Amino acid sequence: ISLFFLGHGKNHKDAASVRATHPIPAACGIYYFEVKIVSKGRDGYMGIGLSAQGVNMNRLPGWDKHSYGYHGDDGHSFCSSGTGQPYGPTFTTGDVIGCCVNLINNTCFYTKNGHSLGIAFTDLPSNLYPTVGLQTPGEIVDANFGQQPFVFDIEDYMREWRVKIQSTIKRFPIGDRLGEWQAMLQNMVSSYLVHHGYCSTATAFARVTDTTIQEEQTSIKNRQRIQKLVLAGRVGEAIEATQQLYPGLLEHNPNLLFMLKCRQFVEMVNGTDSEVRCFSARSPRSQDSYPGSPSLSPRHGSSNSHIHSTGADSPTCSNGVMSTKSKQGHSKYPTLSSSSSSSSSSSPSSVNYSESNSTDSTKSQQHSSTSNQETSDSEMEMEAEHYPNGVLENSSTRIMNGTYKHEEILQTDESSMEESCPQRQLCGGNHAATERMIQFGRELQVLSEQLCREYGKNTVHKKMLQDAFSLLAYSDPWNCPVGQQLDPIQREPVCAALNSAILGKAWFQESQNLPKQPPLMLALGQASECLRLMARVGLGSCSFARVEDYLH
Amino acid sequence: DMKNAVIGNNKQKANLIVLGAVPRLLYLLQQETSSTELRTECAVVLGSLAMGTENNVKSLLDCHIIPALLQGLLSPDMKFIEACLRCLRTIFISPVTPEDLLYTDATVISHLMALLSRSRYTQEYICQIFSHCCKGPDHQTILFNHGAVQNIAHLLISTSYKVRMQALKCFSVLAFENPQVSMTLVNVSVDGELLPQIFVKMLQRDKPIEMQLTAAKCLTSMCRAGAIRTDDSCIVLKTLPCLVRMCSKERLLEERVEGAETLAYLIETDVELQRIASITDHLIVMLADYFKYPSSVSAITDIKRLDHDLKHAHELRQAAFKLYASLGANDEDIRKKIIETENMMDRIVNGLSESSIKVRLAAVRCLHSLSRSVQQLRTSFQDHAVWKPLMKVLQNAPNEILVVASSTLCNLLLEFSPSKEPILESGAIELLCSLTQSENLALRVNGIWALMNMAFQAEQKIKSDILRGLSTEQLFQLLSDSDVNVLMKTLGLLRNLLSTRPHIDHIMSTHGKQIMQAVTLILEGEHNVEVKEQTLCILANIADGTTAKELIMTNDDILQKIKYYMSHSNAKLQLAAMFCISNLIWNEEEGSQERQDKLRDMGIVDILHKLSQSSDPNLCDKAKTALQQYLA
C-alpha cells in the first residue's frame, strides 16, 4: 500500500477546505490518514473526510455532492448532504481522527484516538481526495499520511483484508464436474513441463497422474538440447542445431535469428560461445546455405508420432504412456479414466478439447477468481491475445529465474557456465577468437542492414546491436554500463523465445501446433493482467492478491 | 475390521454396544498380555464408539471405561497412549461425562502433565481434556497446583495450530475469574516473550476467529483480576476492539454470544472502557441486531436455519442484555444512547417475562443498570410501565434474579420516581418485608434499602404500613444484623420514618420504647462512625418531635450519651449530637425553658462554649446558634 506524504501540514484558514494534491490511488486497496486536532479554535467546526475533484473548497467536506465528511462539533457524518446523520462522538482539541477508505468494498470508516467508530459511508466513488475543512478562527490540525506512526492499528486491519481476499480466492467455487478441474490442472502442469523440455519430469508426472504427453519424447529432448545450448551460452551451436532439426524456422523468423546472433556475439565476448571456445575452423553457415539441406532429419525425430497418429487419430498419445494409463486408470483414478480413454478412442475432438479447453477455462477461472466482474468479455480476449508478445514476457522470465536454475541442477551439467565465470577475458583471452568475433560482428552488421532493407527499420534491432557492440568499447566489459548483457540470466529470454518459436511452428503435424506459451504461463499472465486491469479500473482488492504470493 | 465397520456409522456403533462389545474391548485393552497393536486397536474402536451419540458415551461410562483408559496411559507404548488419550478426549468433551471423573485420582493429573512433553498429539488431547474438565475454582486450583501454567505455556508457540489453540483454551478456562492464575500468567514468559504479548499476537485480525476470541478471553480474565491495568494499551487498543468485532454481524451466532459476554465482563466495572466500547464500531446499534433472531425470513424459507436461530436466540438476547447492562453501568450519556436504540424498552419489558431464566436475569440486570439514571426513571421507565413486569419478576423468582430485581426496585422507589405510587399499590411493602427475612444477605440489604427509599418523605399511611408489615421484632432483628449494610439501611429506614413532626410523635407514641432501646443499644455497641452518626441523627429527629422530645429528656442515659458524643473526637458525630441538642433547646417550643435548664445543669452549655471556639466552621456555627437559644 502506498501512503504518500502529500505535504500539507498546518492549516489555519477560515471557512475553507484543503484537499490533498493527489487522489487516493485505487490500487492501494486500503487507504488511511489521520488528522490531529491541534486546536479546536473558536467553535471547533471541523470536518474531516473526502471529496472529488472540483468540489467547492469553500465549504466543509460532506456538504456538497461527491463530498463526505465527519464533523467535530456534532459528531455527525455528512454524505453529500447539508444535513448530517448521527455517526460518532464529537471531537475536539487533542483528539486524533483517522479516516480509512476501503477500496475493496468502497466504504469508509473513521477512528478516534485509535478506536474504530464503524462504517460511515458506503458506495463511495473512485478518485477521492483526502480533505480537511475548517471553519472558525484558530482551528489548527496536523495531517499524517504515514510519515509518522498512526494511532490506529491500520496494519492489523489490512491483515484482516489480506486474509479475507486470499480466502475468497482459495474458496472460489470451481463449479464443474468432478475430476475435470483436476484433469485440467494436471494438463497445465504437464504441458508446462513439456514446453520447457523437462522430459523425464514430464514423463514421471504423466505416469503418476495418468495423463498423456502432448509431444513426442524425442522432440522434447531435441528442444531440451537446444535450450541447454543457449543457456550454456553456446548460441552458435544452438543455431546450428535448430537449423538442423527445424529447417526453415529461422528463415521465417528473421527477428529471432537476429536476436540469437546478437546473443551469440555477446557470448563470444563472454568467451562461452563454441566458435570462440573451441575455435574450430568451421565457419557458421551463411544464410543461403542452410535451406539447401532440409534433409529428413527433423522428420526422423518425429516419425514415430507420424505413424502412430495416422493409425489412432489421436496425435498426442505415445504407446508407452498409453499403456500405463490404461492399467492404472480404473483402479486409482476412476474419474480420470473417462477423459483419458476418450483421447485414446477415436473421438477426433478429444485432444483439441483438452488442450484448448484447458487454456480457455483457465482464463475464465483466473478471471473470475480475482472477482473482477466489471471487465467485459471482449476486453478479456483482447488481452489474452496481447500478452504472449509483451506482457507475459516479464512474468515468464520471472518464473524461469526460479525454475530453470532448479532444473539445471537436476538435469544439466553446468560445467560450461561455471567455466566462463572465473576467466574474465575477452573471448576467453584467445587472440584468434577475438578476430573471429570481430569478423562475426561484421557479419552481424551486414545481417542487420539486410534486415533493414527487407523489413524496414527496426529500433529494437538497432538497440540490440548497439548494446552488443558497445561491449567492445570497454576494457572490462563485465563491469561496464552495458555489462549486464553478459550475465547468464540474459540467456533466458533468448532461450524462451527460441523455444516458443519452435513450438509455435508446426514442425510436428499440421493439427498439433503446440502453443508458443505453455497454458500455465498463459494463465499466470492472464492473472497478472487481470490484476493490472483491476488496478486501472479501481478495484481495490487487487492490492491484496499478488500473483507472486502464490508462486512459492 | 470392527474399526472400519463402525467408523462414521452411528447405527453400527449402537449395534455393537447392544451386542456387548464394550466390555470385551475393555477386557482386551486391559490385558497386559495382548499385543500393543491389539490394545491400540481396541482404544481406537472405543474412541470411535464415543464419537457417536451421547447414549454411546453413557454406555461406555457405565462400563467404567475411564479408569481403564487412564490405566492404559501408564503403558510405555506411545501409539497406545495416544489412542487412549484420544478416546479419553472424546469422552470428556461429551456433555454427559461428569468432569469430576478426571479428579478422582490425584496421580492422574500429574501423569497427564508429564505426558504433555511427549508428542504433539498428547499435547493436543491433554489440553483439550483440561479445558473441558476445568469447571470452577476447585478444578482451576488443582490444575494450577500441578504446574499447568508452566507445562502448557510453551505449547502456545507450538508449530501445530491445534496444539496452540487447545493450549490457549486451557489458559482461558484456567484464568477465568481466577485472580491467582491470572496474576501468575502476566509474569510467565515463553521464548523471551511474556504471555500477554503472545496473547496480543493471537488477537491479530488475520488469525482464526476462534483464536482471537479465546486470546481475548484470556486477556479479559487477566484484566479483571487486576493483573493488567484497564488503561493498558493491550486492553484498550487490542482486546476491547477485538471483542467488539466479535459482536459484528459477520461473526457466527456462537461467536457473537461469547464476544458480547466477554466484553460485558471486561468493561463491567470500568467507566472509561465503557465509554470506549460505546463509541467503537456502533456497538450499541450492533447489539440491537441480537434481538432479531429468529428472523422473519428464516422462518419461511429455511427450516434448518430457523432451528439454528431458535437455538441461539435466547443466548443472543441474554448476551446483549448483559452487555447493555455493563455499558450503561456508570455513564449517563451511554444510558441515554442505549434507551434511544430502537424498541429498547419494549425489548427489556419482553425480556423480563421470558421463560428462560438466563434471559430474564440479563434483562433485569440491564434494567437495573439503566435505572440508575434519574432522567430515565422519570421518562422512559414511566412510559413503558416497567414496574409492572418487574413486580412480576419479583414473585417467586430464583434468588439470583431477585437480587438484581429488588435492587432495581430500590431505584424505582426513589422519591422522584413516578413509578413509586403504582408499585406501592401493587403490594410492594409486603414483598419487601419478606425479603428482609431472607437468608440471602443481598436480598436483605435490598429489601430494607427499598423500604428505606419508600419511606423517604412518604405519607403517614405508608409509614405505618411499613412498620406494621415489618413488625417491631423484625426491625430489631435487622438492627442486630451482622451485616453493617443491613444495619445502616435499617437505621436509614428509621430515620426516614421519623421525619416531620406529626409522624415522629405518632410513631414514637406507638413504638417509642422499643426505638429508644434500640438506639441505646447501638450507641453502646461497637459500631463504626457511620452507624453511630446515623443513630444520632435518628435521635435528632426524635428530638424534633413535640411529644417525642420527652422520651429523650426523661432518659438520662441517652442524654449522657449525647453529651459524650458532643466531645467525641470525630467532628461528624459531634455535629450530629449537636443537632439533637439544638432540637431540644429550641426556644419557640413549649417547655424549652425546662429543657434548657436541665441541659445546662448537665454541663452542656460549657461544652457549647468550648465548641464555639472550634476550628471546624460547621461545629462553630452550630454551637453559636445553640448558645443564642439560651440568650433569647
mmCIF file of C-alpha atoms in Angstrom, chain A residues 87 89 112-119 151-153 156-157 159-160 163-164, chain B residues 203-207 236-238 240-241 245 250-251 276 279-282 337:
data_model
loop_
_atom_site.group_PDB
_atom_site.id
_atom_site.type_symbol
_atom_site.label_atom_id
_atom_site.label_comp_id
_atom_site.label_asym_id
_atom_site.label_seq_id
_atom_site.Cartn_x
_atom_site.Cartn_y
_atom_site.Cartn_z
ATOM 1 C CA TYR A 87 -22.469 8.925 13.490
ATOM 2 C CA PRO A 89 -18.715 11.128 19.202
ATOM 3 C CA LYS A 112 -10.996 8.472 17.118
ATOM 4 C CA ASN A 113 -7.828 8.150 19.166
ATOM 5 C CA GLY A 114 -7.206 4.737 17.707
ATOM 6 C CA HIS A 115 -10.730 3.357 18.103
ATOM 7 C CA SER A 116 -12.724 2.423 15.084
ATOM 8 C CA LEU A 117 -16.070 4.196 15.009
ATOM 9 C CA GLY A 118 -17.752 1.945 12.464
ATOM 10 C CA ILE A 119 -18.728 2.360 8.828
ATOM 11 C CA VAL A 151 -2.577 5.877 16.398
ATOM 12 C CA PHE A 152 -4.966 3.342 14.929
ATOM 13 C CA ASP A 153 -3.580 -0.091 14.119
ATOM 14 C CA ASP A 156 -3.955 -5.072 11.639
ATOM 15 C CA TYR A 157 -6.956 -4.020 9.596
ATOM 16 C CA ARG A 159 -4.009 -8.033 7.624
ATOM 17 C CA GLU A 160 -7.640 -8.928 8.041
ATOM 18 C CA VAL A 163 -6.663 -12.890 4.640
ATOM 19 C CA LYS A 164 -10.225 -12.227 3.540
ATOM 20 C CA LEU B 203 -5.620 -11.224 18.626
ATOM 21 C CA GLN B 204 -4.398 -10.105 15.234
ATOM 22 C CA ARG B 205 -7.131 -9.860 12.706
ATOM 23 C CA ASP B 206 -5.665 -12.380 10.329
ATOM 24 C CA LYS B 207 -5.709 -15.092 12.963
ATOM 25 C CA VAL B 236 -7.821 -0.568 25.293
ATOM 26 C CA LEU B 237 -6.454 -0.861 21.771
ATOM 27 C CA LYS B 238 -6.379 -4.622 21.274
ATOM 28 C CA LEU B 240 -11.635 -4.361 23.533
ATOM 29 C CA PRO B 241 -11.767 -3.690 19.772
ATOM 30 C CA ARG B 245 -15.552 -7.123 16.296
ATOM 31 C CA GLU B 250 -20.241 -11.162 10.169
ATOM 32 C CA ARG B 251 -19.475 -13.494 13.030
ATOM 33 C CA ILE B 276 -14.639 3.485 24.579
ATOM 34 C CA ILE B 279 -18.247 4.518 20.565
ATOM 35 C CA THR B 280 -16.479 1.581 18.947
ATOM 36 C CA ASP B 281 -17.980 0.358 15.688
ATOM 37 C CA HIS B 282 -21.500 1.442 16.620
ATOM 38 C CA LYS B 337 -27.920 6.151 23.842
#
